[in-house]
Tab-separated table of C-alpha atoms in Angstrom:
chain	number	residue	atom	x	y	z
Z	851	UNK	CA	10.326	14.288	17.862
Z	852	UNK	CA	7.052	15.484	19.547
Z	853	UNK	CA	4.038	13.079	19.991
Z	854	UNK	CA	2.210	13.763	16.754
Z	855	UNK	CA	5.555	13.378	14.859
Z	856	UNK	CA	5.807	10.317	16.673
Z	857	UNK	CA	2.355	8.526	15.618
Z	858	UNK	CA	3.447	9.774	12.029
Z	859	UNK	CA	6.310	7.550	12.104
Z	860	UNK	CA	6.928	3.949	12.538
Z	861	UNK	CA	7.516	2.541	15.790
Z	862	UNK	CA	10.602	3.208	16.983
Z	863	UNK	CA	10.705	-0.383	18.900
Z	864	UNK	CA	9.765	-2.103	15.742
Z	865	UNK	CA	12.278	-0.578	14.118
Z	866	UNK	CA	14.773	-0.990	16.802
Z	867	UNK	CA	14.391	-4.687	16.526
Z	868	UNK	CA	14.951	-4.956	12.938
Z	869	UNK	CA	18.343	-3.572	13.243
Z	870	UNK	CA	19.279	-5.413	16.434
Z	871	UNK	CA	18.098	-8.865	13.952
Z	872	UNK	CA	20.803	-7.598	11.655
Z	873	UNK	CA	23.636	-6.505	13.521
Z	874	UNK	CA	25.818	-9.015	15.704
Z	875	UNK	CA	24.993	-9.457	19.233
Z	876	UNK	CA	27.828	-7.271	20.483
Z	877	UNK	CA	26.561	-4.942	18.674
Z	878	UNK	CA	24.801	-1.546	20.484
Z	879	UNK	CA	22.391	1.435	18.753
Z	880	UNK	CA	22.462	4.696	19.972
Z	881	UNK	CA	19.205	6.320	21.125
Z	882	UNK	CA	20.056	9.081	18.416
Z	883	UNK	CA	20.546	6.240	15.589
Z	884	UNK	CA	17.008	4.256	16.198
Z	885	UNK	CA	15.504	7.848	16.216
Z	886	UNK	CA	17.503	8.896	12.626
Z	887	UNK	CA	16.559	4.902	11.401
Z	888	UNK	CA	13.053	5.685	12.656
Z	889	UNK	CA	12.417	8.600	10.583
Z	890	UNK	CA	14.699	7.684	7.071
Z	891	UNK	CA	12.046	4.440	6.759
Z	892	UNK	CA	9.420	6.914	7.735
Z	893	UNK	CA	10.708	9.202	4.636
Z	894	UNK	CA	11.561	6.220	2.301
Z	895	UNK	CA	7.632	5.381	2.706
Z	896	UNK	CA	6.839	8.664	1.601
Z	897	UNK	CA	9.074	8.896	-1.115
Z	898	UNK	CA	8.391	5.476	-2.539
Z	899	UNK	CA	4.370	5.993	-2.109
Z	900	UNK	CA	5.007	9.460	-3.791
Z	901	UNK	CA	6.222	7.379	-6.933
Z	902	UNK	CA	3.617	5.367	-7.440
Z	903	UNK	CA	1.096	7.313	-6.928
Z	904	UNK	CA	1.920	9.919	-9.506
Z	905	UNK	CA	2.160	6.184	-11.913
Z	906	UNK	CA	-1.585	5.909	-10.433
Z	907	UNK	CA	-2.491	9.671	-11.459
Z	908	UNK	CA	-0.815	9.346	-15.346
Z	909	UNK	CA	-3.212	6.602	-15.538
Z	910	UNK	CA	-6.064	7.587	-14.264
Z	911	UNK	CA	-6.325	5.202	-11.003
Z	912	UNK	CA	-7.290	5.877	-8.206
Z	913	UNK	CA	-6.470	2.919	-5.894
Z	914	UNK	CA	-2.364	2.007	-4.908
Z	915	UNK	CA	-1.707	-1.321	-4.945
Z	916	UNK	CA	0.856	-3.814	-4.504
Z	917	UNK	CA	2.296	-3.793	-8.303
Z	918	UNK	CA	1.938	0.465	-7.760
Z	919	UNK	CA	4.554	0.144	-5.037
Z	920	UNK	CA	7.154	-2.945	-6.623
Z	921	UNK	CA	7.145	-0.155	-9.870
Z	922	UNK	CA	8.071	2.339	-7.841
Z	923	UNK	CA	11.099	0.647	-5.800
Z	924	UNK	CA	12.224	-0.832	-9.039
Z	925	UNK	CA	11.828	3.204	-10.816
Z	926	UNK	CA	13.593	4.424	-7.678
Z	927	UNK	CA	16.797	2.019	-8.130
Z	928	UNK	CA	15.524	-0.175	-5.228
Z	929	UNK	CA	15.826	-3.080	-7.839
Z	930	UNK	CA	16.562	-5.683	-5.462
Z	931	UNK	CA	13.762	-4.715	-2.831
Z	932	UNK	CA	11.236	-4.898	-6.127
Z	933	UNK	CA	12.066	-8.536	-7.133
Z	934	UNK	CA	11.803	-9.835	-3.340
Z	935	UNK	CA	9.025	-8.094	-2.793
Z	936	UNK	CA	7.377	-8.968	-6.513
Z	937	UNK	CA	8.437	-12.788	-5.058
Z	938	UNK	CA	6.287	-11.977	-1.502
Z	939	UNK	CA	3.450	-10.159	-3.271
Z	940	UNK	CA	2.716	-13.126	-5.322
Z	941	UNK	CA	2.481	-15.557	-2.623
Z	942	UNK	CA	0.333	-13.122	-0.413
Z	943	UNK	CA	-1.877	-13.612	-3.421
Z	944	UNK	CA	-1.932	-17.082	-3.747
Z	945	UNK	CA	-2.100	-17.627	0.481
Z	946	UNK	CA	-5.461	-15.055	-0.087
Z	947	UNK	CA	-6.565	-17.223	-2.814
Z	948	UNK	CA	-6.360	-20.460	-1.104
Z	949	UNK	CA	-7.851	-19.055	2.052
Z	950	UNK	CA	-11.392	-17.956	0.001
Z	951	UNK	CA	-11.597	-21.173	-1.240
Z	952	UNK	CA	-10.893	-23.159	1.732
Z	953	UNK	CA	-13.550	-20.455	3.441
Z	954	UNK	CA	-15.566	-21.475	1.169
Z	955	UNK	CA	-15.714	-25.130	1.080
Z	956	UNK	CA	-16.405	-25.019	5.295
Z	957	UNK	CA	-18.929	-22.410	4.850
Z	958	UNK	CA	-20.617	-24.545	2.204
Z	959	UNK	CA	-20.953	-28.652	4.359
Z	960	UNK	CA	-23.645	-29.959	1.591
Z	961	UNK	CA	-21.247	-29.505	-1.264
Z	962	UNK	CA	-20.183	-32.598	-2.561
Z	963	UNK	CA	-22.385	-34.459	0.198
Z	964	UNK	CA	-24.393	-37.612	-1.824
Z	965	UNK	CA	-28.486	-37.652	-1.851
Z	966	UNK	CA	-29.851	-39.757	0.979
Z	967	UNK	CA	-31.297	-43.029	-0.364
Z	968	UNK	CA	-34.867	-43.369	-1.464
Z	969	UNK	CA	-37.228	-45.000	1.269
Z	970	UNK	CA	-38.077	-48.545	0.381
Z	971	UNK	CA	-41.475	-48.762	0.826
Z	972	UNK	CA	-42.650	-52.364	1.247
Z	973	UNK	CA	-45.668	-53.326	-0.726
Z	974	UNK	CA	-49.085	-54.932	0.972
Z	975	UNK	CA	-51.186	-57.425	-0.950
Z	976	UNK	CA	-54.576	-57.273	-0.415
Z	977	UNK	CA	-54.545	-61.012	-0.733
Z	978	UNK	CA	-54.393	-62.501	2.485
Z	979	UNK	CA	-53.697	-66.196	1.546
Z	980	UNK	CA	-52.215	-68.319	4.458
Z	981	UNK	CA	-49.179	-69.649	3.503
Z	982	UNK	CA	-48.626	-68.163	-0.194
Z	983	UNK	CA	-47.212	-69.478	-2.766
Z	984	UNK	CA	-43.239	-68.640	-3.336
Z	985	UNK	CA	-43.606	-67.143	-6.795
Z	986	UNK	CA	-43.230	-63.728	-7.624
Z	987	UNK	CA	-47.119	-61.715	-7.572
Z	988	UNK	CA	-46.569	-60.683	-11.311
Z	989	UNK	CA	-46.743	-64.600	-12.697
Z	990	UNK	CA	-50.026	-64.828	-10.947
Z	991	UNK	CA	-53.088	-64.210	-12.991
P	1496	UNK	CA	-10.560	-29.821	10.893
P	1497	UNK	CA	-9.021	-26.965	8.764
P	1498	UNK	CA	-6.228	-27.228	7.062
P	1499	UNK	CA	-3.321	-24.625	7.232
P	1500	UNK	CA	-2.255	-23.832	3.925
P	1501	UNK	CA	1.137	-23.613	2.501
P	1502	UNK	CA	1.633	-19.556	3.189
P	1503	UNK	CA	-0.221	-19.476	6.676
P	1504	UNK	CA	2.793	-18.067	8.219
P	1505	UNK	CA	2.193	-14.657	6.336
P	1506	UNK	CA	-1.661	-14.658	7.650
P	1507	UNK	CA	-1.821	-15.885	11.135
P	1508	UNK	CA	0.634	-16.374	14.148
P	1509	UNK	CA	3.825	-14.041	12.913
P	1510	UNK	CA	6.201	-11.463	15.171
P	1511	UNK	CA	3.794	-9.919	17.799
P	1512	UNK	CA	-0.189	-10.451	18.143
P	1513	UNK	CA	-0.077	-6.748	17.244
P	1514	UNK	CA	1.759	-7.043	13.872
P	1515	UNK	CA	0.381	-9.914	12.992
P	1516	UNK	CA	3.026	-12.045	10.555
P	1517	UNK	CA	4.211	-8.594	9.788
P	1518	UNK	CA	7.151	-7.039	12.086
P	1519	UNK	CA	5.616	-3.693	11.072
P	1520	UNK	CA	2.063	-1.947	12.187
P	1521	UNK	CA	0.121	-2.075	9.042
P	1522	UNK	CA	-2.270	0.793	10.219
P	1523	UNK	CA	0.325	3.133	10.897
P	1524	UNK	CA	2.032	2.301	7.334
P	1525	UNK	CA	-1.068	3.164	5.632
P	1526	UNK	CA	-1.142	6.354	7.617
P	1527	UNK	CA	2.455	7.380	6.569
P	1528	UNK	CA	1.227	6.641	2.717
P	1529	UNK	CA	-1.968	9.013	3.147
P	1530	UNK	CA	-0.138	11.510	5.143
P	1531	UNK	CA	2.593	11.157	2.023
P	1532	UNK	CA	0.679	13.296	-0.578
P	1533	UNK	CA	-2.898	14.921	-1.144
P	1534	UNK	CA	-3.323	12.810	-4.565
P	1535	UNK	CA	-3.005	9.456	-2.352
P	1536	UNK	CA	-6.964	8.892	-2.289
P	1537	UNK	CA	-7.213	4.928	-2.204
P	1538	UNK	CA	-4.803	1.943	-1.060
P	1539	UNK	CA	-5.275	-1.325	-1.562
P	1540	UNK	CA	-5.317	-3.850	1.133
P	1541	UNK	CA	-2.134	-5.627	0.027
P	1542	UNK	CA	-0.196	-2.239	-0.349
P	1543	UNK	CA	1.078	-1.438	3.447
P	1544	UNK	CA	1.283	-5.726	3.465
P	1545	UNK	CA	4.330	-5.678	1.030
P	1546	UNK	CA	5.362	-2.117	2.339
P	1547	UNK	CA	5.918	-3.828	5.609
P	1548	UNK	CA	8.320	-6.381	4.320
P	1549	UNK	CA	9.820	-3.358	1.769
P	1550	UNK	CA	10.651	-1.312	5.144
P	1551	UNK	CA	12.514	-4.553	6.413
P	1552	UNK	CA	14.658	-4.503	3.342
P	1553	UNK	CA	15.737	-0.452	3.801
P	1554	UNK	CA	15.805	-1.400	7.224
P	1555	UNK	CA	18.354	-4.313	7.018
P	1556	UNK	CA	20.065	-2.678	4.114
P	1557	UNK	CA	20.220	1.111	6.144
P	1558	UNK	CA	21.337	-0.797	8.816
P	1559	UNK	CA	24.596	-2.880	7.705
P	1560	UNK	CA	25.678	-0.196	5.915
P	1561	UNK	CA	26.090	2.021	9.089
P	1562	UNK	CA	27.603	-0.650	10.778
P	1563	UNK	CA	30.422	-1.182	8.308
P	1564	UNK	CA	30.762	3.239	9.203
P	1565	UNK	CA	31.096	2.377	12.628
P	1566	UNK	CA	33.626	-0.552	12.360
P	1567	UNK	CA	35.846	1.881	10.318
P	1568	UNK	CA	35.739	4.583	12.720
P	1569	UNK	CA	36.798	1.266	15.327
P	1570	UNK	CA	33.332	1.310	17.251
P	1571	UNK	CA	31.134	-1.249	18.433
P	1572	UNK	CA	27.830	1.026	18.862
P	1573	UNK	CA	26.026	2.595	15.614
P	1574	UNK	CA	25.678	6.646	16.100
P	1575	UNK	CA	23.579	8.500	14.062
P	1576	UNK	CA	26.797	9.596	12.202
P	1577	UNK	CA	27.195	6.237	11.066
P	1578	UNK	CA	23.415	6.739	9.233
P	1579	UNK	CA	24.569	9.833	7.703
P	1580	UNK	CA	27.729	8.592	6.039
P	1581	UNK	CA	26.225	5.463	5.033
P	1582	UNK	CA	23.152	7.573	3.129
P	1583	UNK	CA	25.640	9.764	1.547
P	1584	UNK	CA	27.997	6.674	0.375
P	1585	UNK	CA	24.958	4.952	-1.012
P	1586	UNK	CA	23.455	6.710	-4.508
P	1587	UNK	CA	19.630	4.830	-3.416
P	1588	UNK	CA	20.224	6.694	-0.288
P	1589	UNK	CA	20.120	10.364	-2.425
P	1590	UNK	CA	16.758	11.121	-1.499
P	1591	UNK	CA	17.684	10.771	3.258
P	1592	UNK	CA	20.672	13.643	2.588
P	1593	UNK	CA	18.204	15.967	3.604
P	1594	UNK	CA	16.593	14.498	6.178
P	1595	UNK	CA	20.040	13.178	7.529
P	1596	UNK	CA	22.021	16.478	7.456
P	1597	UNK	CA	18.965	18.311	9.284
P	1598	UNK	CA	19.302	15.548	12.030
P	1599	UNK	CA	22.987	16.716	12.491
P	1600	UNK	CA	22.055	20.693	12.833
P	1601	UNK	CA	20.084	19.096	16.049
P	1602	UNK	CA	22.712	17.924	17.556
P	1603	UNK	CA	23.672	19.294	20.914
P	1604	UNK	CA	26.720	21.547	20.977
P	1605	UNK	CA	26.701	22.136	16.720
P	1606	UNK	CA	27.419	20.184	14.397
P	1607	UNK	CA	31.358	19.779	11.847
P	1608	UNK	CA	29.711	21.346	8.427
P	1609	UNK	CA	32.543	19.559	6.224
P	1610	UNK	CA	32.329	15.722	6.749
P	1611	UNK	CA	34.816	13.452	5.450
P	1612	UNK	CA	33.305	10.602	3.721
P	1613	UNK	CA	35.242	7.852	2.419
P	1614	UNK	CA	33.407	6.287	-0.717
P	1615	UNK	CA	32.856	2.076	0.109
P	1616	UNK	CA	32.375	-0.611	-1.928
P	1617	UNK	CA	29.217	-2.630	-0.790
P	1618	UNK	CA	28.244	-4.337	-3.695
C-alpha cells in the first residue's frame, strides 16, 4: 500500500489497537493481518456509506447523516452494529443538546439575575423646626 | 464553575488528544465516505462520529473471528489467512471476498487457489 493508498485508509495504528483491545494478551498480529484489517474497515466504510447514500438519492437528500448510516448497517445485515450504534447516536444527541444549553446559560450571566433595588431617596423638609415634633409630616396641617 | 454533563466522556478527554473520545480519526473517516462515491455531496457532522464507533464494532467483530481461525489451525499469532477464512465463513462478510482474495494473489511466492474452509458456528 503506497502513500496515497495509505491516507485513504484508516490508520493502521488505530486499527492495530482495536484488535490488540480484543484479543488476549498472548495474543500477536501479523504485519500482513493489521494491513488486510486496515483496508476491510476501509472497504466496509465504503460499502456501508454507498448504502445510504443511494437511501439519500431515492429521497431526494442531499446531506448523510447519522440515521442514513444506522439504515444502512441494519439493510446490510449489520443488525447488531445498527441497534448499538442507534443506542450511541441518541446519546451523542442528547450530550450535544445539553452542551448548547449549558453554553448558553454561561454565555448569558444576567439571566435569571434579580433587578437591583430602587434607591431610597430620603426626603428634606423645608421646615427647619428645632427639635420637631415625633408625628408623621402628613397629620400636620 | 461548569458542570460536566452526563455524556462528557463522548465530547472531551477520550483515547488520544488526536481522536478525541473517538479511537478513530474523524477527518480521515469523512474522507473515506467522500472518496466512497461521486453522489456523496454532504455529511453531517454526527455521521463519521457514529462511523467511528461502527468501525470498532467490524473491528472487534473481524477480529475474534480470525482469532477463533488461528486457534484452529493451533496458532497464537493472527495471519492474514486467518482474515480471509473468517470473511468467507461469515455471510456479513460477503461483500471483503474480493478484497480478501486479491490480498492473497500478493502474497510472496503465490498463493493455494483452493482453500479449505471449515464452516463455524459463531452465533
Amino acid at each position: 500500500m503506497d502513500q496515497d493508498e495509505q491516507d485513504r485508509a484508516l490508520p493502521i495504528a488505530n486499527v492495530s489497537r482495536i484488535m490488540k483491545q480484543i484479543l488476549p494478551p498472548s495474543a500477536k498480529i501479523s504485519k500482513e493481518g493489521k494491513q488486510v484489517m486496515q483496508e476491510c474497515v476501509t472497504e466496509f466504510i465504503s460499502f456501508v456509506t454507498g448504502e445510504a447514500s443511494d437511501k439519500c438519492h431515492k429521497e431526494n437528500r442531499k446531506t448523510v447523516n447519522g440515521d442514513d448510516i444506522c439504515w444502512a448497517l441494519s439493510s446490510l445485515g449489520f443488525d447488531n452494529y445498527a441497534e448499538a450504534i442507534g443506542r450511541y447516536l441518541h446519546k451523542y444527541r442528547q450530550a450535544e443538546r445539553e452542551k448548547i444549553n449549558h453554553d448558553k446559560k454561561y454565555e448569558n450571566p444576567h439571566i435569571n439575575r434579580a433587578p437591583p433595588p430602587p434607591l431610597l431617596l430620603s426626603r428634606v423638609t423645608r421646615d427647619k423646626v428645632e427639635n420637631p415634633p415625633p408625628s408623621p409630616p402628613n397629620q400636620s396641617g | 464553575m461548569r458542570q460536566a454533563g452526563a455524556y462528557s466522556g463522548l465530547l472531551c478527554g477520550g483515547v488520544s488528544g488526536r481522536t478525541g473520545p473517538h479511537s478513530l480519526p474523524l477527518a480521515r473517516i469523512k474522507k473515506i465516505m467522500k472518496n466512497s462515491g461521486e453522489d456523496v455531496k454532504m455529511i453531517s457532522g454526527e455521521a463519521p462520529i457514529i462511523f467511528s464507533k461502527a468501525c470498532e464494532l467490524f473491528i472487534e467483530e473481524l477480529t475474534r473471528r480470525s482469532w477463533i481461525m488461528a486457534i484452529q489451525g493451533k496458532r497464537r499469532t493472527l495471519h492474514k489467512e486467518d482474515l480471509a477464512s473468517a470473511v468467507i465463513a461469515t455471510d456479513i462478510f460477503d461483500f471483503l471476498i474480493t478484497l480478501v482474495s486479491s490480498s492473497e494473489s500478493h502474497a510472496v511466492g503465490g498463493a493455494t487457489n483452493v482453500m479449505e474452509v471449515e464452516t463455524i458456528d459463531c452465533s
